[in-house]
Coordinates of C-alpha atoms and ligand atoms in Angstrom, one line a residue:
M4 CA 99.8 51.5 141.9
I5 CA 99.2 48.5 144.1
A6 CA 102.4 46.6 144.7
L7 CA 103.1 44.1 141.9
S8 CA 106.4 42.4 141.2
L9 CA 108.1 42.8 137.8
A10 CA 107.5 39.1 137.2
E11 CA 103.7 39.5 137.8
I12 CA 103.6 42.6 135.6
A13 CA 105.4 40.8 132.8
E14 CA 102.9 38.0 133.0
I15 CA 99.8 40.3 133.1
V16 CA 101.0 42.2 130.0
G17 CA 102.5 39.2 128.2
G18 CA 105.9 40.9 128.0
Q19 CA 109.5 39.9 127.9
P20 CA 111.8 41.0 130.8
H21 CA 115.0 42.7 129.6
D22 CA 117.9 43.8 131.8
I23 CA 116.0 42.8 134.9
P24 CA 118.4 41.3 137.5
D25 CA 115.8 40.6 140.1
P26 CA 112.2 39.9 138.9
S27 CA 110.9 39.9 142.5
V28 CA 111.4 43.7 142.7
T29 CA 108.0 45.4 143.1
V30 CA 106.5 48.5 141.5
T31 CA 105.2 50.6 144.4
G32 CA 105.1 54.1 142.9
P33 CA 102.9 55.7 140.3
V34 CA 102.6 54.6 136.7
V35 CA 103.6 57.6 134.5
I36 CA 104.2 58.4 130.9
D37 CA 106.3 61.5 131.5
S38 CA 109.8 60.8 132.8
R39 CA 109.7 64.1 134.8
Q40 CA 106.9 62.6 136.9
V41 CA 108.8 59.4 137.9
A42 CA 109.0 58.8 141.6
A43 CA 110.8 56.0 143.5
G44 CA 109.3 52.6 142.5
S45 CA 107.5 54.0 139.5
L46 CA 106.5 52.1 136.3
F47 CA 107.5 54.4 133.4
V48 CA 105.5 53.7 130.2
A49 CA 107.5 54.6 127.1
F50 CA 105.2 55.8 124.3
A51 CA 106.6 56.7 120.9
G52 CA 104.7 59.9 120.2
E53 CA 104.9 62.0 117.0
R54 CA 107.4 64.4 118.4
V55 CA 108.9 62.7 121.5
D56 CA 109.8 59.1 121.9
G57 CA 109.5 58.0 125.5
H58 CA 112.2 55.3 124.9
D59 CA 114.8 58.1 124.7
Y60 CA 113.9 59.0 128.3
A61 CA 114.2 55.5 129.8
Q62 CA 117.7 56.1 131.2
R63 CA 116.5 59.4 132.8
A64 CA 113.5 57.6 134.3
F65 CA 115.7 54.9 135.7
E66 CA 118.0 57.5 137.3
A67 CA 115.0 59.2 138.8
G68 CA 114.1 55.9 140.6
C69 CA 111.7 54.0 138.4
A70 CA 111.5 50.3 139.0
V71 CA 110.9 49.3 135.4
V72 CA 110.1 50.6 132.0
L73 CA 107.2 49.3 129.9
A74 CA 108.6 49.6 126.4
A75 CA 108.4 48.4 122.8
R76 CA 112.1 47.6 122.6
P77 CA 115.0 47.0 125.0
V78 CA 116.2 50.3 126.5
G79 CA 119.4 49.4 128.4
V80 CA 117.7 49.7 131.8
P81 CA 115.2 47.2 133.4
A82 CA 112.3 46.9 131.0
I83 CA 109.3 44.7 130.2
V84 CA 109.2 44.7 126.4
V85 CA 105.8 44.2 124.6
D86 CA 104.6 44.5 121.0
D87 CA 102.0 47.1 121.8
V88 CA 102.6 49.5 124.7
Q89 CA 99.1 50.9 124.8
A90 CA 97.5 47.5 124.9
A91 CA 99.9 46.5 127.7
L92 CA 99.0 49.5 129.7
G93 CA 95.3 48.7 129.2
A94 CA 95.8 45.1 130.2
L95 CA 97.6 46.2 133.4
A96 CA 94.8 48.6 134.3
R97 CA 92.2 45.9 133.7
D98 CA 94.0 43.4 135.9
V99 CA 94.5 45.8 138.7
V100 CA 90.9 47.0 138.8
R101 CA 89.7 43.4 138.8
R102 CA 92.0 42.5 141.6
L103 CA 90.9 45.4 143.7
G104 CA 87.2 44.8 143.0
T105 CA 86.6 48.5 142.9
E106 CA 83.2 49.6 141.7
V107 CA 83.5 51.5 138.5
V108 CA 81.2 54.4 137.5
A109 CA 81.8 55.4 133.9
L110 CA 80.3 58.4 132.2
T111 CA 80.1 59.8 128.7
G112 CA 78.2 62.3 126.7
S113 CA 78.8 65.2 124.3
S114 CA 79.0 68.0 126.9
G115 CA 79.6 68.2 130.6
K116 CA 81.5 65.0 131.2
T117 CA 84.3 66.7 133.1
S118 CA 81.9 69.0 135.0
T119 CA 79.7 66.0 136.0
K120 CA 82.6 63.7 136.8
D121 CA 83.9 66.4 139.2
L122 CA 80.4 66.7 140.8
I123 CA 80.1 62.9 141.2
A124 CA 83.6 62.7 142.7
Q125 CA 82.8 65.5 145.2
V126 CA 79.6 63.8 146.3
L127 CA 80.9 60.3 146.5
Q128 CA 84.0 61.3 148.4
R129 CA 81.6 62.0 151.3
H130 CA 80.5 58.4 151.2
A131 CA 83.7 56.4 150.6
P132 CA 87.2 56.8 149.2
T133 CA 86.9 57.8 145.6
V134 CA 89.4 58.0 142.7
F135 CA 88.4 59.9 139.6
T136 CA 89.8 61.1 136.3
P137 CA 91.9 64.2 136.8
G138 CA 90.9 67.0 134.5
S139 CA 89.6 65.5 131.2
L140 CA 92.0 62.6 130.7
N141 CA 89.3 60.5 129.1
N142 CA 91.1 58.5 126.4
E143 CA 92.8 55.2 125.9
I144 CA 95.9 56.4 127.8
G145 CA 94.4 58.8 130.5
L146 CA 91.8 56.2 131.5
P147 CA 94.1 53.3 132.4
L148 CA 96.6 55.7 134.0
T149 CA 93.7 57.0 136.3
A150 CA 92.5 53.5 137.0
L151 CA 96.1 52.5 138.1
T152 CA 96.0 55.2 140.8
A153 CA 93.4 53.2 142.7
S154 CA 94.5 51.5 145.9
A155 CA 93.2 48.8 148.2
D156 CA 90.9 51.3 150.1
T157 CA 89.4 52.8 146.9
R158 CA 85.7 52.1 146.9
H159 CA 84.6 54.1 143.8
L160 CA 86.4 54.7 140.6
V161 CA 84.8 57.5 138.6
L162 CA 85.9 57.5 135.0
E163 CA 85.2 60.0 132.2
M164 CA 85.1 58.3 128.8
G165 CA 85.5 60.2 125.6
A166 CA 84.7 59.0 122.1
R167 CA 85.6 60.3 118.7
G168 CA 84.1 57.3 116.8
I169 CA 82.3 54.0 117.0
G170 CA 84.1 51.4 119.2
H171 CA 86.0 53.9 121.4
I172 CA 83.7 53.6 124.4
R173 CA 83.6 49.8 123.9
Y174 CA 87.4 49.7 124.1
L175 CA 87.5 51.9 127.2
T176 CA 84.8 49.9 129.0
G177 CA 86.8 46.7 128.2
L178 CA 89.7 48.1 130.3
T179 CA 87.6 49.1 133.3
P180 CA 84.2 47.4 133.1
P181 CA 81.6 49.6 134.8
R182 CA 78.7 48.6 136.9
I183 CA 77.2 52.0 136.7
G184 CA 77.1 53.7 133.3
L185 CA 75.9 57.3 132.9
V186 CA 75.1 58.9 129.5
L187 CA 74.6 62.7 129.8
N188 CA 73.5 63.9 126.4
V189 CA 74.0 63.4 122.7
G190 CA 74.9 66.8 121.2
T191 CA 76.8 67.8 118.2
A192 CA 80.4 67.8 119.6
H193 CA 82.7 66.3 117.0
I194 CA 79.7 65.7 114.7
G195 CA 82.0 66.3 111.6
E196 CA 84.1 63.3 112.6
F197 CA 81.2 61.1 113.6
G198 CA 79.1 61.9 110.5
G199 CA 75.8 62.6 112.3
R200 CA 73.9 62.7 115.6
D201 CA 72.6 59.1 115.2
Q202 CA 76.2 57.9 114.9
I203 CA 77.1 59.8 118.1
A204 CA 74.2 58.1 119.9
L205 CA 75.4 54.8 118.6
A206 CA 78.9 55.4 119.9
K207 CA 77.9 56.8 123.3
G208 CA 75.3 54.0 123.8
E209 CA 78.1 51.4 123.8
L210 CA 78.5 52.3 127.4
V211 CA 75.1 50.9 128.4
E212 CA 75.5 47.8 126.2
V213 CA 78.3 46.5 128.3
L214 CA 76.6 46.9 131.7
P215 CA 75.9 43.7 133.6
E216 CA 72.4 42.6 134.6
D217 CA 73.0 43.8 138.2
G218 CA 74.3 47.1 136.8
C219 CA 72.6 50.4 136.5
A220 CA 72.2 52.6 133.4
V221 CA 71.8 56.2 134.4
L222 CA 70.1 58.0 131.5
N223 CA 69.0 61.6 130.7
A224 CA 65.2 61.5 130.6
D225 CA 65.2 64.9 128.8
D226 CA 67.4 63.8 125.9
P227 CA 65.4 61.6 123.5
L228 CA 68.5 59.9 122.0
V229 CA 69.8 59.1 125.5
R230 CA 66.4 57.9 126.8
A231 CA 66.2 55.6 123.9
M232 CA 69.3 53.8 125.0
A233 CA 67.2 52.1 127.7
S234 CA 66.5 49.4 125.0
R235 CA 70.2 48.7 124.5
T236 CA 71.0 47.5 128.1
K237 CA 70.3 44.6 130.3
A238 CA 71.0 46.7 133.3
R239 CA 68.3 48.5 135.4
V240 CA 67.6 52.0 134.2
L241 CA 67.6 55.1 136.4
L242 CA 66.3 58.2 134.7
F243 CA 67.3 61.7 135.6
G244 CA 66.1 65.1 134.3
E245 CA 63.3 67.5 134.6
A246 CA 60.8 65.1 132.9
K247 CA 57.9 64.1 135.2
D248 CA 58.8 60.4 135.0
A249 CA 62.4 60.9 135.9
D250 CA 63.5 58.9 139.0
V251 CA 65.8 61.7 140.0
R252 CA 64.5 65.0 139.1
A253 CA 64.6 68.7 139.7
E254 CA 61.6 70.9 140.4
N255 CA 61.3 74.6 140.7
V256 CA 64.5 75.3 138.8
R257 CA 65.7 78.9 138.9
L258 CA 68.9 80.9 138.6
T259 CA 69.9 83.1 141.5
A260 CA 70.8 86.7 140.7
S261 CA 74.4 85.7 140.3
G262 CA 73.6 82.9 137.8
Q263 CA 73.8 79.9 140.1
P264 CA 71.1 77.3 139.7
S265 CA 68.8 76.5 142.6
F266 CA 66.2 73.7 142.6
S267 CA 64.6 71.1 144.7
L268 CA 66.1 67.6 144.3
H269 CA 63.8 64.6 144.2
T270 CA 65.2 61.1 144.5
P271 CA 63.4 57.9 145.3
S272 CA 64.7 58.4 148.9
G273 CA 63.3 61.9 149.5
C274 CA 63.7 65.5 148.5
S275 CA 66.0 68.3 149.5
D276 CA 66.9 71.8 148.3
V277 CA 70.1 72.5 146.3
T278 CA 71.8 75.7 145.4
L279 CA 74.9 75.0 143.2
R280 CA 78.1 77.0 143.5
L281 CA 78.5 76.5 139.7
Y282 CA 77.2 78.9 137.1
G283 CA 74.7 78.2 134.4
E284 CA 71.4 76.3 134.1
H285 CA 73.1 73.5 132.2
H286 CA 74.7 72.4 135.5
V287 CA 71.2 71.3 136.8
S288 CA 71.3 68.4 134.4
N289 CA 74.9 67.6 135.5
A290 CA 73.9 67.8 139.1
L291 CA 70.9 65.5 138.6
A292 CA 73.2 63.0 136.9
A293 CA 75.6 63.1 139.8
A294 CA 72.6 62.7 142.2
A295 CA 71.3 59.7 140.4
V296 CA 74.7 58.0 140.6
A297 CA 75.0 58.8 144.3
H298 CA 71.4 57.6 144.9
E299 CA 72.3 54.3 143.2
L300 CA 75.3 54.0 145.6
G301 CA 73.1 54.4 148.6
M302 CA 73.3 58.1 149.6
S303 CA 70.2 59.9 150.9
A304 CA 68.7 63.0 149.2
D305 CA 69.8 65.2 152.1
E306 CA 73.4 63.9 151.9
I307 CA 73.5 64.4 148.1
A308 CA 71.9 67.9 148.3
R309 CA 74.4 69.0 150.9
A310 CA 77.4 67.7 148.9
L311 CA 76.1 69.2 145.6
S312 CA 75.6 72.6 147.3
E313 CA 79.2 72.6 148.5
A314 CA 80.8 71.3 145.3
G315 CA 83.1 73.6 143.4
T316 CA 84.8 73.6 140.0
L317 CA 87.8 71.2 140.1
S318 CA 88.8 71.6 136.4
R319 CA 90.0 74.9 134.9
W320 CA 88.4 77.3 132.4
R321 CA 84.8 75.9 132.7
M322 CA 82.6 78.8 133.7
E323 CA 85.4 80.1 135.9
V324 CA 84.1 83.3 137.4
T325 CA 86.5 85.9 138.7
E326 CA 85.6 89.3 140.1
R327 CA 88.1 92.0 139.2
P328 CA 88.8 94.7 141.8
D329 CA 87.2 97.3 139.4
G330 CA 83.9 95.3 139.5
V331 CA 84.3 93.7 136.1
T332 CA 83.3 90.0 136.2
V333 CA 85.2 87.7 133.9
V334 CA 83.7 84.3 133.0
N335 CA 86.3 82.1 131.5
D336 CA 84.5 79.2 129.8
A337 CA 87.2 78.9 127.1
Y338 CA 88.0 75.3 127.8
N339 CA 85.9 74.2 124.9
A340 CA 82.7 75.0 123.0
N341 CA 80.0 73.3 120.9
P342 CA 76.5 74.6 120.0
E343 CA 74.9 73.3 123.2
S344 CA 77.5 74.6 125.6
M345 CA 77.6 77.9 123.7
R346 CA 73.8 78.3 124.3
A347 CA 74.1 77.2 127.9
A348 CA 76.9 79.7 128.6
L349 CA 75.0 82.5 126.8
R350 CA 72.0 81.9 129.0
A351 CA 74.2 81.9 132.1
L352 CA 75.7 85.2 131.0
A353 CA 72.2 86.7 130.4
A354 CA 71.2 85.7 134.0
M355 CA 74.4 87.0 135.5
G356 CA 73.8 90.3 133.6
N357 CA 70.8 91.2 135.6
G358 CA 70.9 94.9 134.7
R359 CA 74.7 94.9 134.1
R360 CA 76.3 95.2 130.7
T361 CA 77.1 91.8 129.2
W362 CA 79.8 90.9 126.7
A363 CA 80.0 87.6 124.8
V364 CA 83.5 87.2 123.5
L365 CA 83.0 84.1 121.3
G366 CA 85.3 82.2 118.9
P367 CA 84.8 79.4 116.4
M368 CA 83.2 76.0 117.3
A369 CA 85.4 73.4 115.6
E370 CA 84.5 70.1 113.9
L371 CA 80.9 70.9 113.0
G372 CA 81.2 69.8 109.4
D373 CA 78.4 70.8 107.1
D374 CA 76.4 72.3 110.0
S375 CA 79.1 74.9 110.8
L376 CA 77.6 77.9 109.1
A377 CA 74.1 77.3 110.5
E378 CA 75.3 76.6 114.0
H379 CA 77.5 79.7 114.2
D380 CA 74.7 81.8 112.7
A381 CA 72.3 80.4 115.4
V382 CA 74.6 81.3 118.2
G383 CA 75.0 84.8 116.9
R384 CA 71.3 85.2 116.8
L385 CA 70.8 83.7 120.3
A386 CA 73.2 86.3 121.7
V387 CA 70.9 89.1 120.4
R388 CA 67.7 87.3 121.5
L389 CA 69.1 87.0 125.0
N390 CA 69.9 90.7 125.0
V391 CA 73.6 90.3 125.4
S392 CA 74.9 93.9 125.2
K393 CA 77.8 93.2 122.9
L394 CA 79.0 90.2 120.9
V395 CA 82.7 90.2 120.1
A396 CA 83.3 87.4 117.5
V397 CA 86.9 86.5 117.4
G398 CA 88.8 84.7 114.5
G399 CA 88.3 83.8 110.9
R400 CA 85.4 82.7 108.8
E401 CA 83.3 81.0 111.5
A402 CA 83.6 84.2 113.6
S403 CA 82.2 86.2 110.7
W404 CA 79.2 83.8 110.6
L405 CA 78.6 84.4 114.3
Q406 CA 78.7 88.2 113.8
L407 CA 76.5 88.0 110.7
G408 CA 73.9 85.9 112.6
A409 CA 73.8 88.6 115.3
Y410 CA 73.5 91.3 112.7
N411 CA 70.7 89.6 110.9
E412 CA 68.8 89.1 114.1
G413 CA 68.7 92.8 114.5
S414 CA 71.9 94.0 116.3
W415 CA 72.2 96.8 113.7
G416 CA 75.9 96.5 113.8
E417 CA 76.1 98.4 117.1
E418 CA 76.0 95.4 119.4
S419 CA 78.2 93.0 117.5
V420 CA 81.7 93.3 116.2
H421 CA 84.1 90.9 114.4
V422 CA 87.8 91.0 115.3
S423 CA 90.6 89.0 113.7
D424 CA 92.3 87.5 116.7
A425 CA 92.6 87.2 120.5
Q426 CA 95.0 90.2 120.8
A427 CA 92.5 92.4 118.9
A428 CA 89.8 91.3 121.3
V429 CA 91.9 92.1 124.3
D430 CA 92.7 95.6 122.9
L431 CA 89.0 96.3 122.3
L432 CA 87.9 95.1 125.7
R433 CA 90.7 97.0 127.5
S434 CA 89.5 100.2 126.0
E435 CA 85.7 99.5 126.3
L436 CA 85.1 97.7 129.6
R437 CA 83.5 99.6 132.4
P438 CA 83.1 98.7 136.1
G439 CA 80.1 96.3 136.5
D440 CA 80.4 94.7 133.1
V441 CA 80.2 90.9 132.8
V442 CA 82.4 89.3 130.1
L443 CA 82.0 85.7 128.9
V444 CA 84.9 84.2 126.9
K445 CA 84.3 81.0 125.0
A446 CA 85.4 79.1 121.9
S447 CA 86.7 75.6 120.9
R448 CA 89.8 74.4 122.6
S449 CA 92.0 74.7 119.6
I450 CA 91.5 78.5 119.5
G451 CA 93.0 79.1 122.9
L452 CA 90.7 81.9 123.7
E453 CA 91.4 81.6 127.4
R454 CA 94.3 84.0 126.6
V455 CA 91.7 86.8 126.4
A456 CA 90.3 86.0 129.8
L457 CA 93.7 85.6 131.3
A458 CA 94.9 88.9 129.8
L459 CA 91.9 90.7 131.2
L460 CA 92.6 89.2 134.7
D461 CA 96.4 89.9 134.5
N462 CA 95.6 93.4 133.6
A463 CA 93.5 93.8 136.6
V464 CA 96.2 92.5 138.9
E465 CA 98.6 95.1 137.4
G466 CA 96.0 97.7 137.8
E467 CA 96.3 98.8 134.2
V468 CA 92.7 98.5 133.3
A469 CA 91.2 101.5 131.5
A470 CA 88.1 101.7 133.5
R471 CA 86.1 104.5 132.1
Ligands
ATP524 N1 75.0 69.6 130.5 C1 75.6 70.5 129.7 N2 75.0 70.9 128.5 C2 75.6 71.8 127.7 N3 76.8 72.4 128.0 C3 77.5 72.0 129.1 C4 76.9 71.0 130.0 N4 77.8 70.8 131.0 C5 78.9 71.6 130.7 N5 78.7 72.3 129.6 C6 79.6 73.2 129.0 O1 80.4 72.4 128.0 C7 81.8 72.8 128.0 C8 82.6 71.6 128.3 O2 82.3 71.2 129.6 P1 83.1 69.9 130.2 O3 84.5 70.1 130.1 O4 82.5 69.5 131.5 O5 82.6 68.8 129.1 P2 83.3 67.5 128.5 O6 82.2 66.7 128.0 O7 84.2 66.9 129.5 O8 84.2 68.1 127.3 P3 85.4 67.3 126.5 O9 84.7 66.5 125.4 O10 86.2 68.4 126.0 O11 86.1 66.4 127.5 C9 81.9 73.9 129.0 O12 81.9 75.1 128.3 C10 80.7 73.8 129.9 O13 80.3 75.0 130.4
MG525 MG1 86.1 66.4 129.5

């Protein structure tokens, strides 16, 4: 964090100093919520979680060199005590970002936030020093912590914003007011909690409502619910997508034989060819979104195309492709799943197949409410329509719906199978995989299906694979 004295911090967060002999001491180190990450000069934020209470670790944080603890009660070491630790952390982030004058790019959407944020970061880094959300830390704690890593030379702050209900995005934008706001898509992620797609659009659209007049709303022209958000902002609108009227668009989109998208990028400043290193056609939309942001920040089409073509995956388990020595390709997309991302991943698998045997090892998609049966059924059917060689549905009731969908679409029981858990899937795959097969592994986060992909890869390292 930028250097601030304990007295300044107490004032910003409206807190009471306790056990502070010298209020002119400055915080110079990182702001952390885990005492194991404390470095010299840190600010340790003590959260009282369900299982662990950060206040119990204040002494340890102090011994590790932290300058002060932000806490809800005195802790026997230098502390700034506040009523609401989360609100205080937010207030500190807001103040620091304002002092720095850093340009904030905020993005939200149902699918692809982390993938797109990573693309934006890799493109903007070519342009100017950029700080961005690590992984998917997109909530009321991760967002201020990320913002507080910005320093005086940070030009761009790229922040992923997640929402599980109305008002969440508004809260996050209050902490780090963006000038550029990007909405990727309105899908069905967390639809059960939201209570419908229109509610999701209402929640995501809060991002463009807060943009200033000299701001820019970057909206997906191909998603009607996102396009409609143009009426909810005073900012200028920049459309991206494959639609003819999009300001930043892709033409001649195709997948290479290895499943990587290639297209010609058109921006108002010119056009240039892109071949992504990422897998799956859904990344075209993500790349266009990143290109639109970069265009708004003054980069040329050539610069953007070059940066996009060189960008890799920064966050784990998202279409992570590993070639095993025996020629089996494992695609670990087990970070999360919803109906849109399931479809996108299945299409990528089909393209990667290209004459090879393809396996879709799929688990439940969580939080779909009343749509759950229909959505699982539809994914099972799509696997058959795309000619995926074998669907392995893993888990309980939802998995049986996946398998039944495939069966009813005409898999005749040969091409789809239902197994009870990850271990059963691993056992099946170990005995059935052959060199040249491509295996996609995907389910909602709570299922932990990455264990299947990791087991398949460990196995290869140990050379135990039954390659028949
Ligand atoms: N534009 C897209 N459309 C559909 N699916 C996508 C898109 N981009 C990424 N995905 C898929 O969605 C899943 C989640 O991707 P990612 O982590 O980038 O999204 P996210 O919005 O950050 O998710 P979360 O809400 O968990 O933070 C991955 O399986 C990825 O392959
Ligand atoms: Mg994410």
